Coordinates of N, CA, C and O in Angstrom, one line a residue:
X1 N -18.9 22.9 31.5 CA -19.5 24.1 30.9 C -20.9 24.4 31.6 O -21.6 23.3 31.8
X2 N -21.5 25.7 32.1 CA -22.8 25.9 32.4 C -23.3 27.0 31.3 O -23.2 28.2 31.1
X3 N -24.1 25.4 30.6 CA -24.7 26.1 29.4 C -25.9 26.7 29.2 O -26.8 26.0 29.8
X4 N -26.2 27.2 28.8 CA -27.5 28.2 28.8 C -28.9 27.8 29.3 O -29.7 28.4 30.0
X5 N -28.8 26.4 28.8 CA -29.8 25.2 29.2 C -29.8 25.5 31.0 O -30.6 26.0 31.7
X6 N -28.5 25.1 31.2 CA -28.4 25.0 32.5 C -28.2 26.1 33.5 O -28.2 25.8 34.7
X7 N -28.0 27.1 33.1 CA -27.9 28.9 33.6 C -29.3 28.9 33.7 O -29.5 29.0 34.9
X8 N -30.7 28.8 33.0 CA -31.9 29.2 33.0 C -32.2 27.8 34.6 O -32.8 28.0 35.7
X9 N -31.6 27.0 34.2 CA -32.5 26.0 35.4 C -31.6 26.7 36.8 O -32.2 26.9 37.8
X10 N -30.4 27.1 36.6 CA -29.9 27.9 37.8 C -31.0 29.1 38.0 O -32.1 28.7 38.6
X11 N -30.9 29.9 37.8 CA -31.9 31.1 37.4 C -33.4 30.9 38.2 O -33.9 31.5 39.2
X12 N -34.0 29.6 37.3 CA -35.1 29.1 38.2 C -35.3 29.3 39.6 O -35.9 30.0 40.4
X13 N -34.4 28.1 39.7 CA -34.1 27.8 41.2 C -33.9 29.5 42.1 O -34.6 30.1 42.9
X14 N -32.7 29.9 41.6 CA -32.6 31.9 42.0 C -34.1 32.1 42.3 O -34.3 31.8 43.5
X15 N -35.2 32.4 41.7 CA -35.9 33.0 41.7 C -37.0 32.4 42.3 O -37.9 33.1 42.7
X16 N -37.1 30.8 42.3 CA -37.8 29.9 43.5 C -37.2 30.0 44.4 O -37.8 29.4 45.4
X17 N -35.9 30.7 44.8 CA -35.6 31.4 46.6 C -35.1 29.5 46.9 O -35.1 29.0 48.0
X18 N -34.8 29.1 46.1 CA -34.3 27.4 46.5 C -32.8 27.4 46.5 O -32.0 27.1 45.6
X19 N -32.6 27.8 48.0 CA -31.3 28.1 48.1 C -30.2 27.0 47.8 O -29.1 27.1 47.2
X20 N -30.9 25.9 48.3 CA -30.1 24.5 48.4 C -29.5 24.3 46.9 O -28.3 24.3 46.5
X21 N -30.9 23.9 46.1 CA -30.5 23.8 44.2 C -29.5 25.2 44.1 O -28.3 24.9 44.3
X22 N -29.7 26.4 43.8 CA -28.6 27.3 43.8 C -27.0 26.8 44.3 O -26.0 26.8 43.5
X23 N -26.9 26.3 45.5 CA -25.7 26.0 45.7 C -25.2 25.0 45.4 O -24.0 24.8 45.4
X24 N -26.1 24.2 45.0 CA -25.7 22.9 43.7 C -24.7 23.0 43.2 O -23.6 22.4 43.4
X25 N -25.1 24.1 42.0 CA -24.4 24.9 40.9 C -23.1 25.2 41.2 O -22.4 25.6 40.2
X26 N -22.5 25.2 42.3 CA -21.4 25.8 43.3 C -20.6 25.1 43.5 O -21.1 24.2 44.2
X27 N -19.0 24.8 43.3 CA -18.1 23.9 43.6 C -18.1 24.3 45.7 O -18.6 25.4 46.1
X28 N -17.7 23.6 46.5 CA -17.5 24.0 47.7 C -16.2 24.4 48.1 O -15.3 23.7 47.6
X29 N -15.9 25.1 48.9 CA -16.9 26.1 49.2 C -16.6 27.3 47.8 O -15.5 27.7 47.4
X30 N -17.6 27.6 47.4 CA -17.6 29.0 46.4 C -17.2 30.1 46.7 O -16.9 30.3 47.8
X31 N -17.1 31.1 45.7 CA -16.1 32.4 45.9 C -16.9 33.5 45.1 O -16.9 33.8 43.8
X32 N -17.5 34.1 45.9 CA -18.9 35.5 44.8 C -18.3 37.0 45.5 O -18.5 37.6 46.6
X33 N -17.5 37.3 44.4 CA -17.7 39.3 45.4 C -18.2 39.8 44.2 O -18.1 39.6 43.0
X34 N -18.6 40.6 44.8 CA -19.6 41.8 44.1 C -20.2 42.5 44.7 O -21.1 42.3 45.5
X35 N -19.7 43.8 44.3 CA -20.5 45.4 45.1 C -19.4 45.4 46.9 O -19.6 46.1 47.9
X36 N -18.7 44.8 46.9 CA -18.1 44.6 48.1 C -18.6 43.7 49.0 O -18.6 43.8 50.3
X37 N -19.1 42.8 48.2 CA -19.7 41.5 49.2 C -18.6 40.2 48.7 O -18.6 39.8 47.5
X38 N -18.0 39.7 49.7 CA -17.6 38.1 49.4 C -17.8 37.0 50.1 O -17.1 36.5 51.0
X39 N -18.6 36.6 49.8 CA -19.1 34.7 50.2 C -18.3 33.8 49.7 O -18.3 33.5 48.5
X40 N -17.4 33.1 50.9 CA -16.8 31.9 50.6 C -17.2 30.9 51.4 O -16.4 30.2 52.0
X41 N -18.8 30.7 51.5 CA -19.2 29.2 51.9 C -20.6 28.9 51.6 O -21.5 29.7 52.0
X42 N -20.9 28.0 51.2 CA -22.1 27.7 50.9 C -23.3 28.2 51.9 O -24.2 28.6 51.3
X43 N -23.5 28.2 53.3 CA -23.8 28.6 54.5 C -23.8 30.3 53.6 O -24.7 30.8 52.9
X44 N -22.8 30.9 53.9 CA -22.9 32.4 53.7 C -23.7 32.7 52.2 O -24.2 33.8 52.1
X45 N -23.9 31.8 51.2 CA -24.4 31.9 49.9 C -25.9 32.0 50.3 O -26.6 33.0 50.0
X46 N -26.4 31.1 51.0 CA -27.6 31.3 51.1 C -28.5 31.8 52.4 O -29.8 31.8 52.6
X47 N -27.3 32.5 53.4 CA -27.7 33.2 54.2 C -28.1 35.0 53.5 O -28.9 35.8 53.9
X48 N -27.2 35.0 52.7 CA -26.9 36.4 51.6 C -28.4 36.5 50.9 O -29.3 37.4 50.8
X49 N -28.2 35.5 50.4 CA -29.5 35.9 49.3 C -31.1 35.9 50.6 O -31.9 36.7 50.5
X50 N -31.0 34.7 51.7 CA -32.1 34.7 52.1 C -32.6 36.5 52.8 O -33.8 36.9 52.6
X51 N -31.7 37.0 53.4 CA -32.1 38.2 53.7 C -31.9 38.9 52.4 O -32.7 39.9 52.6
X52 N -31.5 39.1 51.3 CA -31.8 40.1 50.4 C -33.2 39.8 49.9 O -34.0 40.7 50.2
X53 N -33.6 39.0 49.5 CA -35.0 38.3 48.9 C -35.8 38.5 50.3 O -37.0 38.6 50.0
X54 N -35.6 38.7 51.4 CA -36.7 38.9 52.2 C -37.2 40.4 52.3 O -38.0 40.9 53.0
X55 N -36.2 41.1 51.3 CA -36.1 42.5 50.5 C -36.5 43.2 49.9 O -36.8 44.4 50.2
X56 N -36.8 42.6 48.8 CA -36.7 42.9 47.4 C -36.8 41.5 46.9 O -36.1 40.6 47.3
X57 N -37.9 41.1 45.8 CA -37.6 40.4 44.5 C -36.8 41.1 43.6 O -36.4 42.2 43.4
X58 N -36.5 39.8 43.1 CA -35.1 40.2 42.0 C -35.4 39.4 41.4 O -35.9 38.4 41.9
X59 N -35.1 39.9 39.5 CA -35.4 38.7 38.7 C -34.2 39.1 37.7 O -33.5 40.0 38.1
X60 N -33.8 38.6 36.6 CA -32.7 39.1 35.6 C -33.4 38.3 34.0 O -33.9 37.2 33.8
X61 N -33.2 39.4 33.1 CA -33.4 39.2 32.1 C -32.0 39.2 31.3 O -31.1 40.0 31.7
X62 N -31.7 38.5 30.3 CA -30.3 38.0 30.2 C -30.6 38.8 28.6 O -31.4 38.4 27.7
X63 N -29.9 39.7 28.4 CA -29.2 40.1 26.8 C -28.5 39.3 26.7 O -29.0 38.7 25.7
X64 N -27.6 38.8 26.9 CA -26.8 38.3 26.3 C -26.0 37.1 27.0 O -25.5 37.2 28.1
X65 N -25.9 35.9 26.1 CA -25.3 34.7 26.9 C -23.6 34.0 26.2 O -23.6 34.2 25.0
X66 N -23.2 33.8 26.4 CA -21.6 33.4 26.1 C -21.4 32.3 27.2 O -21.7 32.5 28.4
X67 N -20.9 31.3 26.7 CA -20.1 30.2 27.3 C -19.4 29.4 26.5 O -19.7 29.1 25.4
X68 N -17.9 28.5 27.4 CA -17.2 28.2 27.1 C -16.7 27.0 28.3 O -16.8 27.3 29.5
X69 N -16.3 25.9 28.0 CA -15.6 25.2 29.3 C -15.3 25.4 30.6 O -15.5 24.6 31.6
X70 N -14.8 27.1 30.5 CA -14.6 27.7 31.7 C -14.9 29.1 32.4 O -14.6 29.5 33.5
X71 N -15.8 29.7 31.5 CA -16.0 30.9 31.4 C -18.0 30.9 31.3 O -18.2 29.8 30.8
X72 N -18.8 31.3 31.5 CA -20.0 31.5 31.4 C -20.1 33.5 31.5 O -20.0 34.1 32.5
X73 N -20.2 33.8 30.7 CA -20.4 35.4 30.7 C -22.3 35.8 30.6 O -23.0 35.2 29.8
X74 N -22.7 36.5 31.3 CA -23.7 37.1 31.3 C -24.2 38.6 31.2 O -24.0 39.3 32.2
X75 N -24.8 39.0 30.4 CA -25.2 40.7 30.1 C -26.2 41.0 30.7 O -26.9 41.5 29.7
X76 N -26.9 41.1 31.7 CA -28.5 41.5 31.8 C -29.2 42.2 32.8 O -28.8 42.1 33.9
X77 N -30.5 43.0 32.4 CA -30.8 43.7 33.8 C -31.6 42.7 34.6 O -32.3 41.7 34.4
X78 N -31.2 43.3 35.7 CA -30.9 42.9 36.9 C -32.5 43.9 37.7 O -32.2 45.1 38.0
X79 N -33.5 43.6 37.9 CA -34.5 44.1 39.0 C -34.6 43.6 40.0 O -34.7 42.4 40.2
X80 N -34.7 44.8 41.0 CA -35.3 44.3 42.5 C -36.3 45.5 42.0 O -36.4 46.5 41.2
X81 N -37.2 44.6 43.2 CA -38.3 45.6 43.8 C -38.5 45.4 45.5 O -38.5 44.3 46.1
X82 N -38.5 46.3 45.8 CA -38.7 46.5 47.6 C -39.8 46.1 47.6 O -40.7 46.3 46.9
X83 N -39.8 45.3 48.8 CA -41.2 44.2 49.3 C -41.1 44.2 50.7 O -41.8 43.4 51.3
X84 N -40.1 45.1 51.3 CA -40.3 45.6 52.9 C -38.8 46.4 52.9 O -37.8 45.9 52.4
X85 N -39.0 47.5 53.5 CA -37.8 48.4 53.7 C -36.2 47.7 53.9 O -36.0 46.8 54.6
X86 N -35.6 48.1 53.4 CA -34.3 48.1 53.2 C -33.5 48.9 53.3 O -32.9 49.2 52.2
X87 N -33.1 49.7 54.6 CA -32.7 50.5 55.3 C -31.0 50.8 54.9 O -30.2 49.8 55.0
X88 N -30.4 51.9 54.4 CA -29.1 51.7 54.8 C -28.1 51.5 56.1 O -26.9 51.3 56.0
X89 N -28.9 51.6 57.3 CA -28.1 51.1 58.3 C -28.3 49.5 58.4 O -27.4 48.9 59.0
X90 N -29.3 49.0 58.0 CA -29.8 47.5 58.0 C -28.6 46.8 56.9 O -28.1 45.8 57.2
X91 N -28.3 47.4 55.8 CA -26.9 47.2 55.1 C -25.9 47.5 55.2 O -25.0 46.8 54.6
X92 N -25.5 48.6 56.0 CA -24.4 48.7 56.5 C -24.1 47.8 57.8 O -22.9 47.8 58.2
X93 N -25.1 47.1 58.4 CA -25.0 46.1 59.5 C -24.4 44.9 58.8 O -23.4 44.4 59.3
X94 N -24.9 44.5 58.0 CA -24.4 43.5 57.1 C -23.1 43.2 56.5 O -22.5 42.2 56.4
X95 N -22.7 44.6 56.1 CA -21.9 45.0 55.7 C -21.7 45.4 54.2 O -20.6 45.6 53.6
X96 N -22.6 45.3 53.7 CA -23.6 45.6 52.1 C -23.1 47.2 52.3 O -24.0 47.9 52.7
X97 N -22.1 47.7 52.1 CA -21.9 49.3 51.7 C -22.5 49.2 50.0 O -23.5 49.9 49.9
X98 N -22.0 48.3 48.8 CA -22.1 48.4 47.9 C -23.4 47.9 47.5 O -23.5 47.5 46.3
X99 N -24.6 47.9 48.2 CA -25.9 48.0 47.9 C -26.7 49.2 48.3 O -26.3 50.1 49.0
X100 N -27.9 49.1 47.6 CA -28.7 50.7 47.6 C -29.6 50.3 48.2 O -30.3 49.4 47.7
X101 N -29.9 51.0 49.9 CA -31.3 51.0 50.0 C -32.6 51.2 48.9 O -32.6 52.0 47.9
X102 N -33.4 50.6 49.4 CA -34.9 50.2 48.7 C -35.9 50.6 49.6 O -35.5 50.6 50.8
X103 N -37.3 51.2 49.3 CA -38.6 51.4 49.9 C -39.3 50.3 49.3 O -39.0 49.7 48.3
X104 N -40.2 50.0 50.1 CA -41.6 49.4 49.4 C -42.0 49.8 48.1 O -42.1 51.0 48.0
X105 N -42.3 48.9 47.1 CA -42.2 49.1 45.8 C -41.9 50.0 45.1 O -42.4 50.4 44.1
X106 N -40.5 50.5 45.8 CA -39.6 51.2 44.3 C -38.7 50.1 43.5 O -38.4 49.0 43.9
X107 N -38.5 50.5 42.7 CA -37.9 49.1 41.8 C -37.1 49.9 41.4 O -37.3 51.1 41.1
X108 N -35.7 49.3 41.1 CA -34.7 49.3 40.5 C -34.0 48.3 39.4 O -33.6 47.1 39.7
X109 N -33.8 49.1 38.2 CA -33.1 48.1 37.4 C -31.5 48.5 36.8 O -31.1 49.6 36.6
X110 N -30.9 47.5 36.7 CA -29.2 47.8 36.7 C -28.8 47.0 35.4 O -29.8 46.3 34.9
X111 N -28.2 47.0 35.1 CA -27.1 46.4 33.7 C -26.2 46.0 34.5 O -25.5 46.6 35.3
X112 N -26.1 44.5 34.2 CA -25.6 43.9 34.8 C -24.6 42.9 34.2 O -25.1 41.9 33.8
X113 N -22.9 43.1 34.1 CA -22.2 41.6 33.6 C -21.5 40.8 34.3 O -20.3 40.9 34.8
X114 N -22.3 39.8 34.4 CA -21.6 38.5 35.4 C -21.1 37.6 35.0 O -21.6 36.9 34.1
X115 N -19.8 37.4 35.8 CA -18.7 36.7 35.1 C -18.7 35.1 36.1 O -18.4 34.9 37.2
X116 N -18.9 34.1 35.2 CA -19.2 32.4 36.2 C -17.9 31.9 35.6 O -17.8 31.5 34.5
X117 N -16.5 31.9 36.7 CA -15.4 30.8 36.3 C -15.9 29.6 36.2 O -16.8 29.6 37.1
X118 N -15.9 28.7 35.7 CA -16.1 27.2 35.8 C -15.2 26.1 35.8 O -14.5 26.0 34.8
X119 N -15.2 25.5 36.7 CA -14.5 24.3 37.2 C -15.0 22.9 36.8 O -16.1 22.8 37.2
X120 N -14.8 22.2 36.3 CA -15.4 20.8 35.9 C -17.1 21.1 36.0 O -17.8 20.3 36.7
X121 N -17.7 22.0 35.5 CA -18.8 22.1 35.1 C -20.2 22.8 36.2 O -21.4 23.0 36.2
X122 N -18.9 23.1 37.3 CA -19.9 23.5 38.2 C -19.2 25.4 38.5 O -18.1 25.8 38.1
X123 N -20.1 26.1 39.1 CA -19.4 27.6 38.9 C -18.6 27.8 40.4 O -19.2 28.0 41.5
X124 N -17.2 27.9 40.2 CA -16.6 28.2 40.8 C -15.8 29.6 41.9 O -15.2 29.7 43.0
X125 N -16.3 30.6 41.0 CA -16.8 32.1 41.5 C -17.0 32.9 40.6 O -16.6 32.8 39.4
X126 N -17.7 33.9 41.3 CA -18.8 34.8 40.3 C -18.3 36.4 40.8 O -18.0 36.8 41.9
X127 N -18.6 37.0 39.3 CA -17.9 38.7 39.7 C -18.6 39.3 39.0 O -19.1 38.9 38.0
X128 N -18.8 40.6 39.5 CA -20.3 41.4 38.7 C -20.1 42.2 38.6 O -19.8 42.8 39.7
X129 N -20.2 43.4 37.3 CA -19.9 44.7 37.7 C -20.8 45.5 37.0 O -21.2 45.0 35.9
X130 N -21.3 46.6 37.1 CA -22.5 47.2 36.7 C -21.9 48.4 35.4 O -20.9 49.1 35.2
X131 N -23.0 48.0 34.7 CA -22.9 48.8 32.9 C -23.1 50.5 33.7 O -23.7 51.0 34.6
X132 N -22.4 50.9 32.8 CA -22.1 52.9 33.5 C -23.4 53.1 32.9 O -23.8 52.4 32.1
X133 N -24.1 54.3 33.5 CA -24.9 54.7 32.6 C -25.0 55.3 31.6 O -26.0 55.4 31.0

């Protein structure tokens, strides 16, 4: 189970940019699509986030928490803020169609529910889909 306890110490680490602890959390190699992005290796997990975070800060405030043996569900918005341009051809290089370019400090917040399968206690892949407005 990754229980709330242990979602926040994930989270931490997310937001200390501590790619390594993040992939902890991670059976190997892991499985994340979202927005039309899929990372199936630890390597690609923290290649992803390191250029997004060189971005935009992102932080998540959690409405709502649910967990179970296998299941970890998440409700929450989700902020970046641009902290150096993030061009749509610089994402479409990547191949990030399903992200939104960013300027220097415009900030964006999203509704966010992410879904953590869980495997003997560690998160085995993650799916995300954004609250309509």
């Amino acid at each position: 189970m990754l229980s709330r306890e242990a979602y926040d110490c994930y989270v931490a680490a997310f937001n200390a940019k501590d790619y390594d602890a993040v992939a902890d959390f991670y059976v190997d190699p892991p499985l994340m699509t979202f927005f039309g992005v899929e990372i199936r290796s630890r390597q690609a997990l923290k290649d992803f986030y390191a250029f997004l975070h060189e971005h935009v800060n992102e932080s998540a405030r959690v409405l709502n928490f649910a967990a179970s043996e296998t299941l970890t569900a998440i409700d929450a918005i989700i902020r970046v803020e641009g902290i150096k341009p993030l061009t749509r051809e610089a994402l479409d290089a990547r191949g990030l169609h399903g992200f939104f370019p960013i300027a220097v400090g415009e900030v964006q917040e999203m509704r966010q529910f992410i879904f953590y399968t869980i495997n003997n206690g560690l998160i085995e892949r993650v799916e995300c889909a954004l609250a309509p407005e």
